CSV table of C-alpha atoms in Angstrom, one decimal:
chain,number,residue,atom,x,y,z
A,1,UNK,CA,150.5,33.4,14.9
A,2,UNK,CA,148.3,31.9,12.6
A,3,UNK,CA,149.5,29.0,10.4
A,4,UNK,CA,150.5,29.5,6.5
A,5,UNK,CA,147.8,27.8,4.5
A,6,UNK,CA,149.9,25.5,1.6
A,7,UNK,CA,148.4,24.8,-2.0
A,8,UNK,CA,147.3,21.9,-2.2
A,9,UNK,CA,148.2,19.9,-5.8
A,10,UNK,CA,144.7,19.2,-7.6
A,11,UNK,CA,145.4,16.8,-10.5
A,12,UNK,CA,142.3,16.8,-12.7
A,13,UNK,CA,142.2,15.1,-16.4
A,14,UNK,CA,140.7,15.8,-19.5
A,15,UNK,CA,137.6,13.6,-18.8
A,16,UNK,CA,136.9,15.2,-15.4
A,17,UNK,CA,137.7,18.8,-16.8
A,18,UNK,CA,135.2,18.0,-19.6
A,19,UNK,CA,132.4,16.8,-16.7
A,20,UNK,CA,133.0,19.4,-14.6
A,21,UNK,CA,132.7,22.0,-17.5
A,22,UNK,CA,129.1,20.4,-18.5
A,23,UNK,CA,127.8,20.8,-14.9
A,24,UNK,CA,129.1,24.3,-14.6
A,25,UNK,CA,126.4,24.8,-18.1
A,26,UNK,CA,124.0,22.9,-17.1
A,27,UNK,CA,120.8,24.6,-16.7
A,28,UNK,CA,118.8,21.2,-14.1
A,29,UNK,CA,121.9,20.7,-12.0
A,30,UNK,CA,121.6,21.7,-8.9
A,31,UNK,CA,123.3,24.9,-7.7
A,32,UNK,CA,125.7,23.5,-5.5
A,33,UNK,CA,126.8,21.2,-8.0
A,34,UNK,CA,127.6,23.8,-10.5
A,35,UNK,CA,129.5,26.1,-7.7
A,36,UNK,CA,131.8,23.0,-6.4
A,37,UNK,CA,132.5,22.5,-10.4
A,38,UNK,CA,133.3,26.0,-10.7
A,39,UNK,CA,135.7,25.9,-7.7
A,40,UNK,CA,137.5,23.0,-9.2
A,41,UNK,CA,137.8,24.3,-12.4
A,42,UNK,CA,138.8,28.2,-11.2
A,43,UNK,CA,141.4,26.2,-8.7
A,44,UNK,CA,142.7,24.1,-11.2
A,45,UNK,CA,144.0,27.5,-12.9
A,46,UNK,CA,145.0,29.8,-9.9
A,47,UNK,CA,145.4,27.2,-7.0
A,48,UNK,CA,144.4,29.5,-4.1
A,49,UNK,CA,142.0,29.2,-2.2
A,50,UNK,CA,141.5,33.3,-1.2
A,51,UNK,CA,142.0,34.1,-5.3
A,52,UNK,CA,138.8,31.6,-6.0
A,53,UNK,CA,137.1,32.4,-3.0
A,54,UNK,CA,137.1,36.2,-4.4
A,55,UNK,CA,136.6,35.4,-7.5
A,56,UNK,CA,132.9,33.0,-7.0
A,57,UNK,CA,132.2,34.9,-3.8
A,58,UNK,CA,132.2,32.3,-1.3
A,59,UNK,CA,134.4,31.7,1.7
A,60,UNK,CA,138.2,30.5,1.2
A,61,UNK,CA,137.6,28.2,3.5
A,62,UNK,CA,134.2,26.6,1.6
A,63,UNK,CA,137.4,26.4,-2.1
A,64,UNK,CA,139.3,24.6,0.8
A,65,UNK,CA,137.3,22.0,1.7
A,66,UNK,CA,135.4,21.3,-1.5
A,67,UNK,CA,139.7,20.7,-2.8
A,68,UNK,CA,140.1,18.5,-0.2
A,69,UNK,CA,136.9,16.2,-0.9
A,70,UNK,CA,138.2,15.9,-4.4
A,71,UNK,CA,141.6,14.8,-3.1
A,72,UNK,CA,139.9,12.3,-1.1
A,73,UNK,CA,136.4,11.0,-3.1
A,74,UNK,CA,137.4,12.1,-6.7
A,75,UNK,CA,136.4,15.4,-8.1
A,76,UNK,CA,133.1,14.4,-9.4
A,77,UNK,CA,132.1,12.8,-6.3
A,78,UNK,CA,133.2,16.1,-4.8
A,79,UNK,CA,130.1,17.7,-6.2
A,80,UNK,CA,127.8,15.9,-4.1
A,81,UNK,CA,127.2,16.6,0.2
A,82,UNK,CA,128.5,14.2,2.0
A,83,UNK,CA,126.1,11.6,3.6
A,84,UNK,CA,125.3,12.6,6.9
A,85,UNK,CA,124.2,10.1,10.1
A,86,UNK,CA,121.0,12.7,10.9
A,87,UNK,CA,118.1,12.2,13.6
A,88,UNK,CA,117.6,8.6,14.4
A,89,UNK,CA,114.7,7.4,13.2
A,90,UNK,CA,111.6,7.5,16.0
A,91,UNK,CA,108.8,5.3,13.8
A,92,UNK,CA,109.3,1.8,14.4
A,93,UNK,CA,109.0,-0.5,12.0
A,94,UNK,CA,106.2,-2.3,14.0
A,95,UNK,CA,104.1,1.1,14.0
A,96,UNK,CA,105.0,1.3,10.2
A,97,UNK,CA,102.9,-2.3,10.0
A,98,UNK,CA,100.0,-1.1,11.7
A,99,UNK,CA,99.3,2.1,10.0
A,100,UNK,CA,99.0,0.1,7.0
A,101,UNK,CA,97.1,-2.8,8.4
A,102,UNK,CA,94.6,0.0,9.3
A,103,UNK,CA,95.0,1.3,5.5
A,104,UNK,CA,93.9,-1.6,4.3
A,105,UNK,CA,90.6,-2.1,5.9
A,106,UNK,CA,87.4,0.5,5.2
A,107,UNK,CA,87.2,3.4,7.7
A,108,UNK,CA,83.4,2.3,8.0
A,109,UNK,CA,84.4,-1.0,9.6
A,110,UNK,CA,86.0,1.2,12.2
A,111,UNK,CA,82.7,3.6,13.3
A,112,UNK,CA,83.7,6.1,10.4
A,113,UNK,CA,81.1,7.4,8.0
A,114,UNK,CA,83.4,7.1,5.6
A,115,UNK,CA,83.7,4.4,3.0
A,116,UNK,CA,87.2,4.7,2.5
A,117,UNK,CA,90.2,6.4,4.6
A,118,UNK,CA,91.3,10.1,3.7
A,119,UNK,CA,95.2,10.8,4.9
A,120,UNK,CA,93.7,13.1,7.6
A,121,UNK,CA,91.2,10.7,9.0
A,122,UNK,CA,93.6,7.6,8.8
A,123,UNK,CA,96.4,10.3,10.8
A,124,UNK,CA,93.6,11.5,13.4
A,125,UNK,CA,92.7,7.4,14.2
A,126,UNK,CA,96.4,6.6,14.4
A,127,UNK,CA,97.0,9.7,16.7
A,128,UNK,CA,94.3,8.8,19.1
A,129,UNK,CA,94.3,4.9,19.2
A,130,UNK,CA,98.7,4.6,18.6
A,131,UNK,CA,99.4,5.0,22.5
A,132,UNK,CA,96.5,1.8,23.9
A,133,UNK,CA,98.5,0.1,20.5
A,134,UNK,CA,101.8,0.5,22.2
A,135,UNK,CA,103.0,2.9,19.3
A,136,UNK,CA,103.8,6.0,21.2
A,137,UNK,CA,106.1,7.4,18.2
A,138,UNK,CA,102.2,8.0,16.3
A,139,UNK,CA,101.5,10.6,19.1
A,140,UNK,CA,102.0,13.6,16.4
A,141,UNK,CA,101.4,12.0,13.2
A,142,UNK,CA,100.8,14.2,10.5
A,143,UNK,CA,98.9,13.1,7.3
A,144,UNK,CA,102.2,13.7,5.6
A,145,UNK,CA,103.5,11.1,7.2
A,146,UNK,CA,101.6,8.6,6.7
A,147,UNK,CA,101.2,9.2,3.0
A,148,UNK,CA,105.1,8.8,3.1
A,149,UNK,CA,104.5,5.6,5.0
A,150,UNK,CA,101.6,4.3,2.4
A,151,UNK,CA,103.8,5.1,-0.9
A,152,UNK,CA,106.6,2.7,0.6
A,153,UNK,CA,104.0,-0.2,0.8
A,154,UNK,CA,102.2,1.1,-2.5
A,155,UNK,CA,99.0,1.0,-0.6
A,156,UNK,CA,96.4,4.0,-1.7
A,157,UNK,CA,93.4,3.8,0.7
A,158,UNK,CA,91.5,6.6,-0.6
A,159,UNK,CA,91.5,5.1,-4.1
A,160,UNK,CA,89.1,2.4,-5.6
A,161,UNK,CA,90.0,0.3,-8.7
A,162,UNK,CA,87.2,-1.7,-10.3
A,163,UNK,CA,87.1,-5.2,-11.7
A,164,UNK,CA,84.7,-7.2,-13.2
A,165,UNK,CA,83.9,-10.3,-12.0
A,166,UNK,CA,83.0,-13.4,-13.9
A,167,UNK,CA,79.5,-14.4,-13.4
A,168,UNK,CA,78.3,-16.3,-16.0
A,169,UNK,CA,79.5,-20.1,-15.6
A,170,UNK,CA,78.8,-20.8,-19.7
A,171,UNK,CA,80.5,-18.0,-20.4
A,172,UNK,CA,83.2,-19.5,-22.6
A,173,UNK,CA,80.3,-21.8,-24.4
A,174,UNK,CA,78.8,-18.7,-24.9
A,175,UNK,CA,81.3,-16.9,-26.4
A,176,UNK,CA,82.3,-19.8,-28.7
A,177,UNK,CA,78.5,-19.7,-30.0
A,178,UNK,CA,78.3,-16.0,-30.6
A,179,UNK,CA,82.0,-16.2,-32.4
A,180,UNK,CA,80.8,-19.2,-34.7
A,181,UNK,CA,78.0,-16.9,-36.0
A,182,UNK,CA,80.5,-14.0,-36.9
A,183,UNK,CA,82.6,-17.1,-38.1
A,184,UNK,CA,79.5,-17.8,-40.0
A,185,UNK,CA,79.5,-13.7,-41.6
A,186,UNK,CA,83.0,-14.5,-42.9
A,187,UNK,CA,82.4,-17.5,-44.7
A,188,UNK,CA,79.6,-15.7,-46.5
A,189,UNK,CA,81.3,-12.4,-47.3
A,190,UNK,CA,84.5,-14.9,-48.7
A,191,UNK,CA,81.9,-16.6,-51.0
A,192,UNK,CA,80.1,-13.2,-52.3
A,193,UNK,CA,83.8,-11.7,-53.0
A,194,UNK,CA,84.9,-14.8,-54.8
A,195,UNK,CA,82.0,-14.8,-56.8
A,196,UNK,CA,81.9,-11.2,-57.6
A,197,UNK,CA,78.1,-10.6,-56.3
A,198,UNK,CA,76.3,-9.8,-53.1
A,199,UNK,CA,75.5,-11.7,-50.1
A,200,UNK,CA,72.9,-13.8,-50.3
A,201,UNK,CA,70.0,-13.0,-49.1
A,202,UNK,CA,68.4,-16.4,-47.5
A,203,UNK,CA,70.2,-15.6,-44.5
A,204,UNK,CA,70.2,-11.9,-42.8
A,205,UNK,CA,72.7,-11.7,-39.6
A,206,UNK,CA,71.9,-8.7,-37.3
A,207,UNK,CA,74.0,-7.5,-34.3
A,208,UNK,CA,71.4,-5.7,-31.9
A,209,UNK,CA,70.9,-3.8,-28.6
A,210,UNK,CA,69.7,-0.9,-26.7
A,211,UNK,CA,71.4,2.6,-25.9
A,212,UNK,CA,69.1,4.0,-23.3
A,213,UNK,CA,69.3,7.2,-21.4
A,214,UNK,CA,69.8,9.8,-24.2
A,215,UNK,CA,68.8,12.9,-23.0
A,216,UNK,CA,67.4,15.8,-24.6
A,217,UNK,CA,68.9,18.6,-23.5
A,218,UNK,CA,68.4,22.4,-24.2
A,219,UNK,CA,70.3,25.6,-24.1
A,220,UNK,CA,69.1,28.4,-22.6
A,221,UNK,CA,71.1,31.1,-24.7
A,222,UNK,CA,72.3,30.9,-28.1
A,223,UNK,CA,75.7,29.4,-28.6
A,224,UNK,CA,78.5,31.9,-30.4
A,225,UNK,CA,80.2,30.7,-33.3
A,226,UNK,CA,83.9,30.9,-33.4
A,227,UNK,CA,85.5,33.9,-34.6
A,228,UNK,CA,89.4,33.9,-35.6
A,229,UNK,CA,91.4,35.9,-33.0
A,230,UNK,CA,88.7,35.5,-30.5
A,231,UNK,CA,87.6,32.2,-29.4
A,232,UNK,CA,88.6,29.0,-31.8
A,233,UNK,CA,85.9,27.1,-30.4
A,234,UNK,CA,82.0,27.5,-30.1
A,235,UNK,CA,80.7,29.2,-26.6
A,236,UNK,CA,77.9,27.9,-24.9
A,237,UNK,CA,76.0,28.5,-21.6
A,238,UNK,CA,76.7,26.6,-18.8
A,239,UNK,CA,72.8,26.2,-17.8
A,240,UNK,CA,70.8,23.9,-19.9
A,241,UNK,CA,67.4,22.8,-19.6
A,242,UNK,CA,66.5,19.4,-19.5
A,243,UNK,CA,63.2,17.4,-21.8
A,244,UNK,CA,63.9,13.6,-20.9
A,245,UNK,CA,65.4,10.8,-22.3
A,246,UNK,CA,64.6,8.6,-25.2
A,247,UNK,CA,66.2,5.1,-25.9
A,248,UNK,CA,67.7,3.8,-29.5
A,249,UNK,CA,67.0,0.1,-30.3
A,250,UNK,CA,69.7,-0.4,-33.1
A,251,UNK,CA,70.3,-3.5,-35.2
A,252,UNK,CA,73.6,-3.6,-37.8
A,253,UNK,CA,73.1,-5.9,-40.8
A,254,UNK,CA,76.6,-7.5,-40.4
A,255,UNK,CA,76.6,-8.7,-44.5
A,256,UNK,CA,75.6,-4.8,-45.9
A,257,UNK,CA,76.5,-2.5,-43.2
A,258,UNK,CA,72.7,-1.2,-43.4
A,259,UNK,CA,71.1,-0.2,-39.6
A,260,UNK,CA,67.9,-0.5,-38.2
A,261,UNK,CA,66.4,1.6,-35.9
A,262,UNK,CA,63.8,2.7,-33.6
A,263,UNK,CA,63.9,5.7,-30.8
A,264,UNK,CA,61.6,5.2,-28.5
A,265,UNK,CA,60.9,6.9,-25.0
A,266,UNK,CA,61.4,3.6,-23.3
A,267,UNK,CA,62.9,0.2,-24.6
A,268,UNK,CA,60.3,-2.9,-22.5
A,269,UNK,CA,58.9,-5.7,-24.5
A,270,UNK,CA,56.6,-3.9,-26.9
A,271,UNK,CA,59.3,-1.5,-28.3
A,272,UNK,CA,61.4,-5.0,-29.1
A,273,UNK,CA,58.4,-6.4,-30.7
A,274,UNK,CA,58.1,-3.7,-32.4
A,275,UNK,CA,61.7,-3.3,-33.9
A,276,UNK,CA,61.7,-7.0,-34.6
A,277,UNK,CA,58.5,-6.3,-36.8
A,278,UNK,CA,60.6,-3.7,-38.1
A,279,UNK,CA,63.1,-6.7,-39.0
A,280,UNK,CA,60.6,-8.3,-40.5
A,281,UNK,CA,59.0,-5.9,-42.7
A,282,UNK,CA,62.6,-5.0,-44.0
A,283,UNK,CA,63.2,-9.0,-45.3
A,284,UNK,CA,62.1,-11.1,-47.7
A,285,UNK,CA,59.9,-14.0,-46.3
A,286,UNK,CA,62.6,-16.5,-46.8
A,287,UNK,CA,65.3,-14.8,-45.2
A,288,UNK,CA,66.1,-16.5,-41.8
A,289,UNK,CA,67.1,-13.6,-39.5
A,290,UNK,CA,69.6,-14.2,-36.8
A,291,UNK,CA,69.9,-12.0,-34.0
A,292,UNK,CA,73.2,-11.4,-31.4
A,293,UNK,CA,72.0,-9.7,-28.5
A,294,UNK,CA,72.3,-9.4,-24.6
A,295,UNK,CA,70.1,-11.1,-22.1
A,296,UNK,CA,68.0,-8.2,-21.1
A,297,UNK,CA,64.2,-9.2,-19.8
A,298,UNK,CA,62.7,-7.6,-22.6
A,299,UNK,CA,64.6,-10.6,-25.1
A,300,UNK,CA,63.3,-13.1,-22.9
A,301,UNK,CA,59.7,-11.7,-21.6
A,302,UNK,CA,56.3,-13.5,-22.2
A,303,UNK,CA,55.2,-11.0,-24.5
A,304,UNK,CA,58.1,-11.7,-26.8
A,305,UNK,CA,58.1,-15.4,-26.9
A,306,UNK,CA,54.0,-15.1,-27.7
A,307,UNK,CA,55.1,-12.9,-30.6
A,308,UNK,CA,58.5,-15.5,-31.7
A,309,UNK,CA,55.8,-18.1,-31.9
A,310,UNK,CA,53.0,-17.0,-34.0
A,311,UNK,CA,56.2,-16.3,-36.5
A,312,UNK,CA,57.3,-19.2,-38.9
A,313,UNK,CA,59.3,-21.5,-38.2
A,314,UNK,CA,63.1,-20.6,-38.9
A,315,UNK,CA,62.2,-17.0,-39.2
A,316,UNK,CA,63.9,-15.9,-36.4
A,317,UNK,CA,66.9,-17.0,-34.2
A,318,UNK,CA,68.5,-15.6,-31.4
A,319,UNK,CA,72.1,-15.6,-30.4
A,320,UNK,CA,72.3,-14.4,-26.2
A,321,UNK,CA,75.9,-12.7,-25.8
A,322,UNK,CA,77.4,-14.2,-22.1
A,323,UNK,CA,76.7,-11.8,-19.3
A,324,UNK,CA,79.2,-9.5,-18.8
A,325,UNK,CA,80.3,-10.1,-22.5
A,326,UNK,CA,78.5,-7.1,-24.1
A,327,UNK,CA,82.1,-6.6,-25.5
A,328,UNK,CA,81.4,-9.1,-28.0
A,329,UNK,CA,78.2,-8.0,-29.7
A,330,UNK,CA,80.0,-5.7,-32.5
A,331,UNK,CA,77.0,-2.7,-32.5
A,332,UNK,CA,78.5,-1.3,-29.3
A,333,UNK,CA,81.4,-0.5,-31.6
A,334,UNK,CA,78.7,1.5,-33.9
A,335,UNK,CA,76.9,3.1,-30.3
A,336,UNK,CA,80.2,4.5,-29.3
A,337,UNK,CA,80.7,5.8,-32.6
A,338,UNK,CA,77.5,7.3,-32.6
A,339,UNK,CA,77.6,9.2,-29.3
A,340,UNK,CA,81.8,10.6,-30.7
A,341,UNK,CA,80.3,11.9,-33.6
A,342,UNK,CA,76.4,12.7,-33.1
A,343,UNK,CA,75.2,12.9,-29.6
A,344,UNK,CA,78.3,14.4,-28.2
A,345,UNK,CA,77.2,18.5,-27.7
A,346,UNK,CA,73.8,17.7,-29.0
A,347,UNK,CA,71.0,20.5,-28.3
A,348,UNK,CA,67.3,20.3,-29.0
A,349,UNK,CA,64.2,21.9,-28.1
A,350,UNK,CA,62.1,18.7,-27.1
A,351,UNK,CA,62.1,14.9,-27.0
A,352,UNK,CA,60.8,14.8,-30.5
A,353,UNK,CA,63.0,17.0,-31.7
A,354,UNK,CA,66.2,14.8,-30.8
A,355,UNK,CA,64.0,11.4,-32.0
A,356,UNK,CA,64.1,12.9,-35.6
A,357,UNK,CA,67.9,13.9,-35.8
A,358,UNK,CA,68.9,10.6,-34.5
A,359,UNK,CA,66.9,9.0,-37.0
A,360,UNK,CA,68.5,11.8,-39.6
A,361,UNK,CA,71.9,9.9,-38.6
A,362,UNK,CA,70.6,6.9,-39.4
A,363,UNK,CA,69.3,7.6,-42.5
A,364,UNK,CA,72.8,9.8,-43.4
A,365,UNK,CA,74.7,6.3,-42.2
A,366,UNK,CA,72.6,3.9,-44.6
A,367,UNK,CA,73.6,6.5,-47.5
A,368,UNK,CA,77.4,5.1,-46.8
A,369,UNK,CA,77.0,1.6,-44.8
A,370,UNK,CA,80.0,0.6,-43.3
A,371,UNK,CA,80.3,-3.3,-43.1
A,372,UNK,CA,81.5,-4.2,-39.5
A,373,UNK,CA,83.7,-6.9,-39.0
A,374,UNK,CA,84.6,-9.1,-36.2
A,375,UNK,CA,88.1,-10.7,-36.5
A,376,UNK,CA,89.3,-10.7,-32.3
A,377,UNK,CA,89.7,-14.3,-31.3
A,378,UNK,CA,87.5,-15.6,-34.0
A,379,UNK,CA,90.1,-19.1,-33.8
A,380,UNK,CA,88.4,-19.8,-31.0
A,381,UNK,CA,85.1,-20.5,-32.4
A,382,UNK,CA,84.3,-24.3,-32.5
């Protein structure tokens, strides 16, 4: 005969009733959470377990044993499975050291084409090189697996993270000679605002370089406006057809905001001659004009120093930004600005084409000069 089943007493209080009741509305707890809390709560008023069992439509004996978890863990603890003792692990810990020692050198240094691992590759070298390794566990690796493996150690073979190494050993002396000249703009923008005038013009201070590569590109159907209810945004064909590339040589007047351009189809020597007799056609004869800009060979070349020295003395004086530093010359502030707001979705029918809008932009800039200012570690200029 089978045995009576007794009630078992189920003491809950007003805190647990009030946790169980938010699981059993929760809409992100899990499902078996919220039917355990609905067992407790449903016992807690009729304490049987066939009357709750019928009335969630589960098993009396599944009330049963979630009442007895609660008698012995608590009733929120209840809510949760039990830890189990499961399959004993089969990877060693040793194997687990290898996989990633092989992680972390290039699949190229191993007879791969590869430059870098791939999960599958890294699983099909392990599978095949584990057992002469004495890591038989690896013999059916998956690529799962070893992703699992490689999050524990945060390693991430496939990925590659640049850095920028430090090559210039002056940089610092460097630096602190291109900060004391934007040291230098301050002082004279403080004296022109506490006098009430404009900067003086016996000294002009120009922040300068290159932004090769634009490319003239064409569409080969017309783009469609947007229309309301239809598209918000302009359509364009995905072909394009391409006319070259043309190169701005910009210069920013730090005191006035004005720029100074060239485009040109290539930027050597002669086009910086050229833009620095550009310079000197835009200042009077007494100005001295000071220049920050990178060390590219065309700054440096024969054919500009021949052209420096037929000029007077004083005319002209260079400031070389550190290599690597082309962070501090403040017109790659105004470039990036430039390609946001103008050469972004730019279209034109030819080379010459894009050469006169991008000198249009320059022209619609100098209509509303915008004085750049360099304030970033400017203490540190000695």
């Amino acid at each position: 005969m089978t045995a009576w089943r007794r009630a078992i007493e189920l003491s809950l209080g007003d805190e647990d009733v009030a946790r169980l009741t938010s699981v059993t509305r929760s809409r992100s707890e899990a499902a078996s959470r919220v039917e355990r809390a609905r067992m407790l709560l449903a016992y807690r008023e009729d304490p049987s377990f066939f009357a709750v069992g019928q009335a969630l439509g589960v098993h009396h004996q599944t009330v049963q044993r979630c009442i007895e978890r609660a008698l012995a863990y608590g009733p929120i603890a209840a809510l949760d499975d039990r830890q189990r003792p499961g399959k004993e692990a089969t990877i060693t810990p040793e194997a687990k050291a290898w996989l990633v020692s092989l992680a972390c050198r290039k699949a190229k240094e191993l007879g791969y084409p590869h430059e870098l691992w791939t999960m599958r590759l890294l699983a099909r070298h392990a599978r095949e090189h584990a057992a002469a390794e004495g890591h038989t566990c690896f013999a059916k690796l998956a690529y799962g697996t070893v992703s699992k493996i490689l999050d524990e150690q945060e390693v991430k073979p496939h990925k590659v993270r640049y850095y920028l190494e430090r090559r210039d050993p002056e940089f610092k002396e460097k630096m602190a000679e291109v900060l004391c000249v934007y040291r230098q703009v301050k002082i004279l923008k403080e004296r022109a605002a506490k006098s009430k005038t404009e900067p003086s013009d016996a000294v002009a201070i120009v922040s300068y370089d290159e932004k090769p590569g634009i490319q003239a590109i064409a569409t080969t159907a017309p783009d469609l406006s947007p229309e309301p209810g239809v598209h918000a945004a302009f359509s364009r064909d995905h072909e394009y057809k391409r006319h070259g590339t043309v190169s701005l040589l910009a210069g920013i007047d730090l005191l006035t905001g004005k720029v100074h351009a060239l485009v040109k189809d290539r930027h050597r020597s002669r086009e910086f001659v050229e833009f620095l007799e550009l310079l000197d056609k835009a200042y009077p004869t007494y100005t001295a004009i000071k220049l920050i800009l990178d060390n590219h060979s065309a700054h440096i070349s024969k054919e500009t120093k021949a052209w420096l020295a037929e000029q007077p003395p004083g005319r002209f004086e260079f400031t070389f930004t550190p290599k690597h530093g082309s962070w501090l010359n403040l017109v790659e502030g105004f470039f990036s600005k430039l390609a946001r707001s103008v050469l972004r979705h730019i279209r034109v029918a030819s080379k010459h084409e894009l050469k006169e809008r991008i000198m249009a932009a320059m022209d619609d800039i100098n209509q509303h000069p915008v004085v750049h200012t360099w304030s970033y570690r400017l203490d540190q200029a000695a």
